[in-house]
Coordinates of C-alpha atoms and ligand atoms in Angstrom, one line a residue:
X1026 CA 114.8 -62.8 186.5
X1027 CA 115.6 -65.6 188.9
X1028 CA 117.9 -65.4 191.8
X1029 CA 119.2 -68.9 191.0
X1030 CA 120.2 -67.8 187.5
X1031 CA 122.2 -64.8 188.9
X1032 CA 123.9 -67.1 191.4
X1033 CA 124.8 -69.5 188.7
X1034 CA 126.2 -66.6 186.6
X1035 CA 128.6 -65.9 189.4
X1036 CA 129.4 -69.7 189.8
X1037 CA 127.8 -69.7 193.3
X1038 CA 126.2 -72.9 194.4
X1039 CA 122.6 -72.2 195.3
X1040 CA 123.0 -74.5 198.3
X1041 CA 125.7 -72.2 199.7
X1042 CA 123.0 -70.2 201.5
X1043 CA 120.7 -72.4 203.6
X1044 CA 117.2 -71.0 203.9
X1045 CA 115.9 -69.8 207.2
X1046 CA 113.3 -67.7 209.0
X1047 CA 114.1 -64.3 207.4
X1048 CA 112.1 -63.6 204.3
X1049 CA 113.7 -61.6 201.5
X1050 CA 111.4 -59.7 199.2
X1051 CA 112.3 -58.0 196.0
X1052 CA 110.8 -54.4 195.9
X1053 CA 110.3 -54.9 192.1
X1054 CA 107.2 -57.0 192.7
X1055 CA 107.1 -57.4 196.5
X1056 CA 107.4 -61.2 196.2
X1057 CA 109.7 -63.4 198.3
X1058 CA 112.9 -64.2 196.4
X1059 CA 114.5 -66.3 199.1
X1060 CA 114.8 -66.9 202.8
X1061 CA 117.9 -66.7 204.9
X1062 CA 119.0 -67.9 208.3
X1063 CA 119.6 -65.3 211.0
X1064 CA 122.5 -65.7 213.3
X1065 CA 121.9 -66.5 217.0
X1066 CA 123.5 -64.6 219.8
X1067 CA 125.9 -67.4 220.4
X1068 CA 126.9 -67.5 216.8
X1069 CA 127.5 -63.8 216.7
X1070 CA 129.8 -64.1 219.7
X1071 CA 131.7 -66.9 218.0
X1072 CA 132.0 -64.8 214.8
X1073 CA 133.6 -62.0 216.9
X1074 CA 136.0 -64.4 218.5
X1075 CA 137.1 -65.8 215.1
X1076 CA 137.5 -62.3 213.7
X1077 CA 139.7 -61.4 216.7
X1078 CA 141.9 -64.4 215.9
X1079 CA 142.0 -63.6 212.2
X1080 CA 143.1 -60.0 212.9
X1081 CA 146.0 -61.2 215.0
X1082 CA 147.4 -63.0 211.9
X1083 CA 146.4 -60.5 209.3
X1084 CA 148.1 -57.5 211.0
X1085 CA 151.5 -59.3 210.6
X1086 CA 151.1 -59.4 206.8
X1087 CA 152.8 -56.4 205.2
X1088 CA 150.4 -53.7 204.1
X1089 CA 151.3 -53.9 200.4
X1090 CA 150.6 -57.7 200.5
X1091 CA 147.3 -56.9 202.1
X1092 CA 146.7 -54.5 199.2
X1093 CA 147.4 -57.3 196.7
X1094 CA 144.5 -59.3 198.1
X1095 CA 142.2 -56.3 197.6
X1096 CA 143.5 -55.8 194.1
X1097 CA 142.6 -59.4 193.4
X1098 CA 139.1 -58.9 195.0
X1099 CA 138.6 -56.0 192.6
X1100 CA 139.3 -58.3 189.7
X1101 CA 136.8 -60.8 191.0
X1102 CA 134.3 -58.0 191.1
X1103 CA 135.2 -57.0 187.5
X1104 CA 134.4 -60.5 186.4
X1105 CA 131.0 -60.5 188.0
X1106 CA 130.0 -56.8 187.6
X1107 CA 126.9 -57.4 185.4
X1108 CA 125.4 -60.2 187.6
X1109 CA 126.2 -58.5 190.9
X1110 CA 124.7 -55.3 189.5
X1111 CA 121.5 -57.1 188.6
X1112 CA 121.4 -58.7 192.0
X1113 CA 121.6 -55.3 193.6
X1114 CA 118.7 -54.2 191.4
X1115 CA 116.7 -57.3 192.3
X1116 CA 117.1 -56.9 196.0
X1117 CA 117.0 -53.2 196.6
X1118 CA 115.1 -51.9 193.5
X1119 CA 117.5 -49.3 192.1
X1120 CA 117.7 -49.2 188.3
X1121 CA 120.2 -51.5 186.7
X1122 CA 122.5 -48.6 185.6
X1123 CA 122.8 -47.6 189.3
X1124 CA 123.3 -51.3 190.3
X1125 CA 126.2 -51.4 187.9
X1126 CA 127.5 -48.0 189.2
X1127 CA 127.4 -49.4 192.7
X1128 CA 129.6 -52.4 191.7
X1129 CA 131.9 -50.0 189.9
X1130 CA 132.3 -48.0 193.1
X1131 CA 133.4 -51.3 194.8
X1132 CA 136.0 -51.8 192.1
X1133 CA 137.2 -48.2 192.3
X1134 CA 137.7 -48.4 196.1
X1135 CA 139.6 -51.6 195.6
X1136 CA 142.0 -49.8 193.2
X1137 CA 142.2 -46.9 195.6
X1138 CA 142.9 -49.1 198.6
X1139 CA 145.6 -51.1 196.8
X1140 CA 147.5 -47.9 196.0
X1141 CA 147.0 -46.7 199.6
X1142 CA 148.4 -49.9 200.9
X1143 CA 151.9 -48.6 200.0
X1144 CA 151.2 -45.2 201.5
X1145 CA 150.1 -45.8 205.1
X1146 CA 152.4 -43.0 206.1
X1147 CA 153.0 -41.1 209.4
X1148 CA 154.7 -37.9 210.2
X1149 CA 158.2 -37.3 211.5
X1150 CA 158.0 -34.4 214.0
X1151 CA 160.9 -32.3 215.3
X1152 CA 161.7 -32.7 218.9
X1153 CA 162.4 -29.9 221.4
X1154 CA 165.1 -32.1 222.9
X1155 CA 168.6 -32.5 221.4
X1156 CA 169.3 -36.0 220.0
X1157 CA 165.6 -36.9 219.9
X1158 CA 163.1 -37.5 217.1
X1159 CA 159.4 -38.1 217.1
X1160 CA 157.4 -40.3 214.9
X1161 CA 153.7 -40.9 214.2
X1162 CA 153.0 -44.5 213.5
X1163 CA 149.7 -46.2 212.4
X1164 CA 148.8 -49.6 213.7
X1165 CA 145.9 -52.0 212.9
X1166 CA 142.9 -51.9 215.2
X1167 CA 141.5 -55.5 215.2
X1168 CA 138.0 -56.6 214.1
X1169 CA 136.0 -53.8 212.4
X1170 CA 132.2 -54.0 212.6
X1171 CA 130.4 -52.7 209.5
X1172 CA 126.7 -52.0 209.7
X1173 CA 125.1 -51.1 206.4
X1174 CA 121.8 -49.7 205.1
X1175 CA 119.5 -51.2 202.4
X1176 CA 120.0 -48.4 199.8
X1177 CA 123.7 -49.1 199.1
X1178 CA 123.7 -52.8 199.8
X1179 CA 127.2 -53.5 198.5
X1180 CA 129.2 -50.3 197.9
X1181 CA 129.1 -49.0 201.5
X1182 CA 130.5 -52.4 202.7
X1183 CA 133.2 -52.2 200.1
X1184 CA 134.2 -48.6 201.1
X1185 CA 134.8 -49.9 204.6
X1186 CA 136.0 -53.4 203.9
X1187 CA 138.7 -52.4 201.4
X1188 CA 140.2 -49.8 203.7
X1189 CA 139.8 -51.8 206.9
X1190 CA 141.5 -54.8 205.3
X1191 CA 144.5 -53.0 203.8
X1192 CA 144.9 -51.3 207.3
X1193 CA 145.4 -54.8 208.8
X1194 CA 142.0 -55.5 210.3
X1195 CA 139.5 -58.3 210.0
X1196 CA 135.9 -57.4 209.2
X1197 CA 132.4 -58.4 210.4
X1198 CA 129.5 -57.1 208.2
X1199 CA 126.0 -56.7 209.5
X1200 CA 124.0 -55.8 206.3
X1201 CA 120.5 -54.5 206.3
X1202 CA 117.9 -57.2 207.0
X1203 CA 116.2 -56.0 203.8
X1204 CA 119.2 -56.9 201.6
X1205 CA 121.0 -59.9 203.1
X1206 CA 121.5 -61.8 199.8
X1207 CA 123.8 -59.2 198.1
X1208 CA 125.9 -59.4 201.3
X1209 CA 126.1 -63.2 201.3
X1210 CA 127.1 -63.0 197.6
X1211 CA 129.8 -60.4 198.2
X1212 CA 131.1 -62.5 201.1
X1213 CA 131.2 -65.5 198.9
X1214 CA 133.2 -63.6 196.2
X1215 CA 135.6 -62.3 198.9
X1216 CA 136.2 -65.8 200.3
X1217 CA 136.8 -67.1 196.8
X1218 CA 139.5 -64.5 196.4
X1219 CA 141.0 -65.3 199.8
X1220 CA 141.2 -69.0 199.0
X1221 CA 143.6 -68.2 196.2
X1222 CA 145.7 -66.0 198.5
X1223 CA 148.1 -67.9 200.8
X1224 CA 148.5 -65.2 203.4
X1225 CA 144.8 -64.5 204.0
X1226 CA 143.7 -66.1 207.3
X1227 CA 140.4 -67.9 207.7
X1228 CA 137.6 -65.6 208.9
X1229 CA 139.2 -62.4 207.7
X1230 CA 135.8 -61.4 206.5
X1231 CA 132.5 -62.6 207.9
X1232 CA 128.8 -61.7 207.6
X1233 CA 126.2 -61.8 210.4
X1234 CA 122.5 -61.8 209.3
X1235 CA 119.7 -60.4 211.4
X1236 CA 117.9 -57.3 212.4
X1237 CA 118.8 -54.5 214.8
X1238 CA 119.2 -56.9 217.7
X1239 CA 122.2 -58.6 216.0
X1240 CA 123.6 -55.1 215.2
X1241 CA 123.3 -54.1 218.9
X1242 CA 125.2 -57.2 220.0
X1243 CA 128.0 -56.3 217.6
X1244 CA 128.0 -52.7 218.7
X1245 CA 128.1 -53.6 222.4
X1246 CA 131.0 -56.1 222.2
X1247 CA 134.3 -54.7 223.5
X1248 CA 136.3 -57.1 221.2
X1249 CA 135.2 -54.9 218.3
X1250 CA 137.3 -51.7 218.6
X1251 CA 135.7 -49.9 215.6
X1252 CA 132.1 -49.8 214.5
X1253 CA 131.3 -48.1 211.1
X1254 CA 127.6 -47.7 210.9
X1255 CA 125.6 -46.4 207.9
X1256 CA 121.9 -45.7 208.3
X1257 CA 119.3 -43.4 209.8
X1258 CA 120.0 -40.7 212.3
X1259 CA 117.8 -42.6 214.8
X1260 CA 120.1 -45.7 214.4
X1261 CA 123.2 -43.6 214.7
X1262 CA 122.1 -42.0 217.9
X1263 CA 121.8 -45.4 219.5
X1264 CA 124.9 -46.9 218.0
X1265 CA 127.1 -43.8 218.7
X1266 CA 126.0 -43.7 222.3
X1267 CA 126.5 -47.4 222.9
X1268 CA 130.0 -47.4 221.3
X1269 CA 131.1 -44.3 223.2
X1270 CA 129.9 -45.8 226.5
X1271 CA 132.5 -48.5 226.1
X1272 CA 135.1 -46.1 224.7
X1273 CA 135.1 -47.7 221.3
X1274 CA 135.6 -45.8 218.1
X1275 CA 132.8 -45.2 215.6
X1276 CA 132.4 -43.9 212.1
X1277 CA 128.8 -42.7 211.7
X1278 CA 127.3 -42.1 208.2
X1279 CA 123.7 -41.1 208.8
X1280 CA 120.8 -39.3 207.2
X1281 CA 120.9 -36.2 205.0
X1282 CA 118.6 -33.3 204.2
X1283 CA 120.5 -32.1 201.2
X1284 CA 119.8 -28.8 199.4
X1285 CA 120.6 -27.2 196.0
X1286 CA 120.6 -23.4 195.6
X1287 CA 120.1 -22.0 192.1
X1288 CA 121.4 -18.4 191.7
X1289 CA 120.3 -16.0 188.9
X1290 CA 123.5 -16.5 186.9
X1291 CA 123.3 -20.3 186.8
X1292 CA 123.2 -22.4 183.7
X1293 CA 119.5 -23.3 184.2
X1294 CA 119.3 -26.3 181.9
X1295 CA 122.4 -27.8 183.6
X1296 CA 120.9 -27.1 187.0
X1297 CA 117.6 -28.7 186.1
X1298 CA 119.3 -31.9 184.9
X1299 CA 121.4 -32.1 188.1
X1300 CA 118.4 -31.5 190.3
X1301 CA 116.3 -34.1 188.6
X1302 CA 119.0 -36.7 188.9
X1303 CA 119.7 -35.7 192.5
X1304 CA 116.0 -35.8 193.5
X1305 CA 114.6 -38.8 191.7
X1306 CA 117.7 -41.0 191.2
X1307 CA 117.4 -44.3 193.3
X1308 CA 113.8 -43.2 193.7
X1309 CA 114.9 -40.6 196.2
X1310 CA 116.5 -43.2 198.4
X1311 CA 120.1 -42.0 198.5
X1312 CA 121.6 -40.4 201.6
X1313 CA 122.7 -37.6 199.3
X1314 CA 119.3 -37.2 197.5
X1315 CA 118.4 -33.6 196.8
X1316 CA 115.5 -33.0 199.2
X1317 CA 115.3 -29.1 199.3
X1318 CA 115.7 -26.6 196.5
X1319 CA 116.2 -22.8 197.0
X1320 CA 115.5 -20.9 193.8
X1321 CA 116.2 -17.2 193.4
X1322 CA 112.9 -15.3 192.9
X1323 CA 114.0 -14.1 189.4
X1324 CA 114.3 -17.6 188.0
X1325 CA 111.8 -19.4 190.3
X1326 CA 109.0 -19.9 187.8
X1327 CA 111.3 -20.7 184.9
X1328 CA 113.0 -23.5 186.9
X1329 CA 109.8 -24.9 188.3
X1330 CA 108.2 -25.1 184.8
X1331 CA 111.3 -26.9 183.4
X1332 CA 111.3 -29.2 186.4
X1333 CA 107.7 -30.1 185.9
X1334 CA 108.3 -30.8 182.3
X1335 CA 111.3 -33.0 183.1
X1336 CA 109.4 -34.9 185.8
X1337 CA 106.6 -35.7 183.4
X1338 CA 109.0 -37.3 181.0
X1339 CA 110.5 -39.7 183.6
X1340 CA 109.6 -43.3 183.0
X1341 CA 108.8 -45.2 186.2
X1342 CA 108.7 -49.0 186.4
X1343 CA 110.6 -52.2 186.6
X1344 CA 114.2 -51.1 187.3
X1345 CA 115.6 -54.0 185.2
X1346 CA 114.1 -52.4 182.1
X1347 CA 116.7 -50.0 181.0
X1348 CA 114.1 -47.6 179.6
X1349 CA 113.0 -46.8 183.2
X1350 CA 114.7 -44.1 185.3
X1351 CA 112.8 -44.6 188.5
X1352 CA 112.2 -47.9 190.2
X1353 CA 110.2 -48.8 193.3
X1354 CA 110.4 -47.7 196.9
X1355 CA 111.9 -50.4 199.1
X1356 CA 108.6 -51.3 200.9
X1357 CA 105.1 -50.2 202.1
X1358 CA 106.5 -48.5 205.2
X1359 CA 108.5 -46.3 202.9
X1360 CA 105.4 -45.5 200.7
X1361 CA 103.3 -44.7 203.8
X1362 CA 106.0 -42.3 205.1
X1363 CA 106.1 -40.5 201.8
X1364 CA 102.3 -40.1 201.7
X1365 CA 102.3 -38.8 205.3
X1366 CA 105.0 -36.3 204.4
X1367 CA 102.9 -35.1 201.4
X1368 CA 99.8 -34.6 203.6
X1369 CA 101.8 -32.7 206.1
X1370 CA 103.2 -30.4 203.5
X1371 CA 99.7 -29.8 202.0
X1372 CA 98.4 -28.9 205.5
X1373 CA 100.8 -26.0 205.7
X1374 CA 100.0 -24.7 202.2
X1375 CA 102.5 -26.7 200.1
X1376 CA 101.5 -27.0 196.4
X1377 CA 102.1 -30.7 195.4
X1378 CA 102.8 -32.0 191.9
X1379 CA 103.1 -35.8 191.6
X1380 CA 103.6 -38.2 194.5
X1381 CA 100.9 -40.7 193.5
X1382 CA 101.3 -44.5 193.4
X1383 CA 101.6 -45.9 189.8
X1384 CA 101.7 -49.3 188.2
X1385 CA 99.5 -50.8 190.9
X1386 CA 97.8 -53.1 188.4
X1387 CA 101.0 -54.7 187.4
X1388 CA 102.7 -54.7 190.7
X1389 CA 100.1 -55.1 193.4
X1390 CA 102.6 -55.7 196.2
X1391 CA 105.3 -53.2 195.1
X1392 CA 105.4 -49.5 195.6
X1393 CA 106.1 -47.4 192.6
X1394 CA 105.5 -43.6 192.9
X1395 CA 105.6 -40.5 190.8
X1396 CA 108.5 -38.3 192.1
X1397 CA 107.0 -35.3 193.8
X1398 CA 107.6 -31.6 193.7
X1399 CA 106.3 -29.5 196.6
X1400 CA 106.3 -25.7 196.3
X1401 CA 106.4 -24.5 199.9
X1402 CA 105.1 -21.2 201.2
X1403 CA 107.9 -18.7 201.7
X1404 CA 107.1 -18.2 205.4
X1405 CA 107.3 -21.9 206.1
X1406 CA 110.4 -23.1 208.1
X1407 CA 112.5 -25.3 205.9
X1408 CA 111.7 -29.0 206.3
X1409 CA 113.7 -30.6 209.2
X1410 CA 113.3 -34.3 208.6
X1411 CA 114.5 -36.8 206.0
X1412 CA 111.7 -38.7 204.3
X1413 CA 113.4 -41.4 202.3
X1414 CA 111.5 -41.0 199.1
X1415 CA 111.5 -38.8 196.0
X1416 CA 110.1 -35.6 197.6
X1417 CA 111.6 -32.2 196.6
X1418 CA 110.6 -29.2 198.7
X1419 CA 111.0 -25.9 196.8
X1420 CA 111.5 -22.5 198.4
X1421 CA 112.1 -19.0 196.8
X1422 CA 114.9 -16.7 198.0
X1423 CA 116.0 -13.2 197.3
X1424 CA 119.3 -12.9 199.3
X1425 CA 122.0 -15.6 199.0
X1426 CA 123.2 -15.3 202.6
X1427 CA 119.6 -15.9 203.7
X1428 CA 119.4 -19.0 201.4
X1429 CA 122.6 -20.4 202.8
X1430 CA 121.3 -19.8 206.3
X1431 CA 118.1 -21.6 205.5
X1432 CA 120.0 -24.4 203.9
X1433 CA 122.1 -24.8 207.1
X1434 CA 119.1 -24.5 209.4
X1435 CA 118.5 -28.3 209.7
X1436 CA 119.8 -30.9 212.0
X1437 CA 121.6 -32.8 209.2
X1438 CA 124.7 -31.8 207.4
X1439 CA 125.6 -34.2 204.6
X1440 CA 125.5 -32.7 201.1
X1441 CA 124.8 -29.3 199.5
X1442 CA 125.3 -27.6 196.2
X1443 CA 125.1 -24.2 194.4
X1444 CA 124.5 -23.5 190.8
X1445 CA 126.0 -20.1 189.9
X1446 CA 128.5 -18.6 187.4
X1447 CA 129.3 -15.8 189.9
X1448 CA 132.6 -16.4 191.5
X1449 CA 131.7 -14.3 194.6
X1450 CA 128.7 -16.5 195.2
X1451 CA 130.5 -19.8 194.7
X1452 CA 133.4 -18.8 196.9
X1453 CA 131.0 -17.6 199.6
X1454 CA 129.3 -21.0 199.5
X1455 CA 132.5 -22.9 200.2
X1456 CA 133.9 -20.4 202.7
X1457 CA 133.5 -20.4 206.5
X1458 CA 130.3 -18.3 206.0
X1459 CA 128.9 -20.9 203.6
X1460 CA 127.6 -24.4 203.6
X1461 CA 128.0 -26.3 206.9
X1462 CA 127.8 -29.7 205.2
X1463 CA 130.5 -32.4 204.7
X1464 CA 130.0 -32.1 200.9
X1465 CA 129.6 -28.7 199.2
X1466 CA 129.5 -28.7 195.4
X1467 CA 129.6 -26.0 192.7
X1468 CA 127.6 -26.6 189.5
X1469 CA 127.2 -30.3 190.4
X1470 CA 124.2 -31.8 192.2
X1471 CA 124.2 -33.2 195.8
X1472 CA 124.5 -36.9 194.9
X1473 CA 127.0 -39.1 193.0
X1474 CA 130.2 -38.6 195.0
X1475 CA 133.5 -40.0 193.7
X1476 CA 135.5 -42.4 195.9
X1477 CA 138.7 -40.2 195.9
X1478 CA 137.3 -37.7 198.3
X1479 CA 136.4 -38.2 202.0
X1480 CA 132.7 -38.9 202.2
X1481 CA 130.4 -38.0 205.1
X1482 CA 128.6 -35.2 206.8
X1483 CA 128.3 -33.0 209.9
X1484 CA 125.8 -32.6 212.7
X1485 CA 123.3 -35.4 212.9
X1486 CA 124.7 -37.0 209.8
X1487 CA 127.3 -38.3 212.3
X1488 CA 130.6 -36.6 211.5
X1489 CA 132.2 -39.8 210.1
X1490 CA 134.4 -39.9 206.9
X1491 CA 134.8 -42.9 204.7
X1492 CA 136.3 -43.7 201.3
X1493 CA 139.1 -41.4 199.9
X1494 CA 141.5 -38.7 201.1
X1495 CA 142.9 -39.7 204.6
X1496 CA 139.7 -41.5 205.7
X1497 CA 142.0 -44.6 206.2
X1498 CA 143.2 -43.1 209.4
X1499 CA 139.9 -44.0 211.0
X1500 CA 140.6 -47.7 210.6
X1501 CA 144.0 -47.5 212.4
X1502 CA 145.4 -46.6 215.8
X1503 CA 147.7 -43.6 216.0
X1504 CA 150.9 -44.1 218.0
X1505 CA 153.4 -41.3 218.8
X1506 CA 156.9 -42.6 219.4
X1507 CA 159.9 -40.6 220.7
X1508 CA 163.4 -41.9 220.2
X1509 CA 166.4 -40.6 222.2
X1510 CA 169.6 -41.2 220.3
X1511 CA 171.7 -39.0 222.6
X1512 CA 173.7 -40.0 225.7
X1513 CA 171.6 -37.7 227.9
X1514 CA 168.1 -37.9 229.2
X1515 CA 166.7 -34.3 229.0
X1516 CA 163.0 -34.0 230.0
X1517 CA 160.4 -32.2 228.0
X1518 CA 159.4 -28.7 229.1
X1519 CA 162.9 -28.3 230.6
X1520 CA 161.9 -30.1 233.8
X1521 CA 164.8 -30.8 236.1
X1522 CA 164.7 -34.2 237.9
X1523 CA 168.3 -34.9 238.8
X1524 CA 169.0 -37.9 241.0
Ligands
NAD1143 P1 118.3 -48.0 209.2 O1 118.8 -47.1 210.2 O2 116.9 -48.5 209.4 O3 119.2 -49.4 209.2 C1 120.6 -49.3 208.9 C2 121.2 -50.5 209.5 O4 121.3 -50.3 210.9 C3 120.5 -51.9 209.3 O5 121.5 -52.8 209.1 C4 119.9 -52.1 210.6 O6 119.6 -53.4 210.9 C5 120.9 -51.5 211.6 N1 120.4 -51.1 212.9 C6 119.3 -50.4 213.2 N2 119.2 -50.1 214.5 C7 120.3 -50.6 215.1 C8 120.9 -50.6 216.4 N3 120.2 -50.0 217.4 N4 122.1 -51.1 216.6 C9 122.8 -51.7 215.6 N5 122.3 -51.7 214.3 C10 121.1 -51.2 214.0 O7 118.5 -47.4 207.8 P2 117.9 -47.9 206.4 O8 116.5 -47.6 206.3 O9 118.4 -49.2 206.0 O10 118.7 -46.8 205.4 C11 118.3 -45.6 205.1 C12 119.0 -44.5 205.9 O11 120.4 -44.7 205.8 C13 118.7 -43.1 205.5 O12 118.6 -42.3 206.6 C14 120.0 -42.7 204.7 O13 120.2 -41.3 204.6 C15 121.0 -43.4 205.5 N6 122.2 -43.6 204.7 C16 123.3 -42.8 205.0 C17 124.5 -42.9 204.2 C18 125.7 -42.1 204.5 O14 126.7 -42.4 204.0 N7 125.5 -41.0 205.2 C19 124.5 -43.9 203.2 C20 123.4 -44.7 202.9 C21 122.3 -44.5 203.7

């Protein structure tokens, strides 16, 4: 499948993106599909200036009108769902069904944001002073910087963009250097929508292309009041510190080390299906991928044998072929990290099933791997790091409270789940004594969140929340306003200050 064909399908002129020094490879075969031009330091500074000016105009447009633009963008995405889904697959290697799912997530957040654009509400708060009232008001921030990772090349931007725009902000997107084309295409579709929309100012949305250096420039610029960054914990530590040092706001969506607990009362077949999807979906390259599994000793061998059977039936190969459920890893670096993690687990007595490279004859420069199960010795401390590959570490347990403690005993805190039909166990899991993660599911796996809930995690996952619920508040500035409609000027706390 050719990039040119996909661009044509979306009525995008191939010349829209001038080539440049940055090579873009498809993980499907490791070959170069295009080159793109990186932005210079000067150009990034100019982009930030233009975004600042755009935000001054956009914040004056009523929020429901801003929501209408996002509704129309959702329709543009509906028109091009199939082609954009394929492009996601071509550039980041996830299977086509997941590419389509990602575009659907963009459409869903547009619908959500449009509804929200009529509900950017604040509180009215009673005052301790007679003839007074207090209000909480929400104001736009200005340009919002969005830094995204390779594994959700379009949805993460849309989560941020749709909310930021209805909240009255302009947006600057720094996509992963591994997936710039999907970003340029989304930008093109957004601009196309804006051209039909009288109130949309020029430069409401812009993309900057480049590596971490370009990201750092965006992060360090005081004209950008909010940085929303998605990626590894290592990146988040740098970005979070840099933004805090200039008293900016940040939303950090970082790595996970997600676990499933399977209790004796669980519906085992359902649990196995959810574990397999969670562990091997997107070739183990989701932030919410299931990376650790705690199995009660009484069902340990049963679940392991069912998992092994399911893993053997998984077809691995070209993600555009709808018969395949697992596509390639993003690149060689990712493959090397996976192999190093397997060797490390073996060295401490881990029993490994799978994990080998496959399809090397057909795809010499691409990295397809068997998803891997690792039965860990009971005494071994639970794995502490996120290896971004389909590796599932399995541990037996006998006491649920100990399993929850082990689940929580990692630096990350993104997603978690329990399979049980015992209400005491499920309630414990989501109580204050339970999971310490931002996401805690019951009889559902760790991945595949809906956009209606707030998404994000605790500890080194960064603490940020995006998407549904009241995550919109992160994209606005809170203002408390007190009005005195009396003829007196009483002071709060009863302070006397008579002249
Ligand atoms: P990465 O950290 O290598 O890169 C992410 C983005 O950050 C890229 O655009 C990169 O150029 C930029 N970047 C890197 N260093 C920077 C710096 N110092 N300043 C500014 N920008 C910088 O991550 P990746 O390999 O693309 O993605 C995989 C990681 O992302 C995994 O850890 C995964 O768990 C995480 N992730 C988290 C979520 C979430 O919502 N929690 C979602 C998707 C991915």
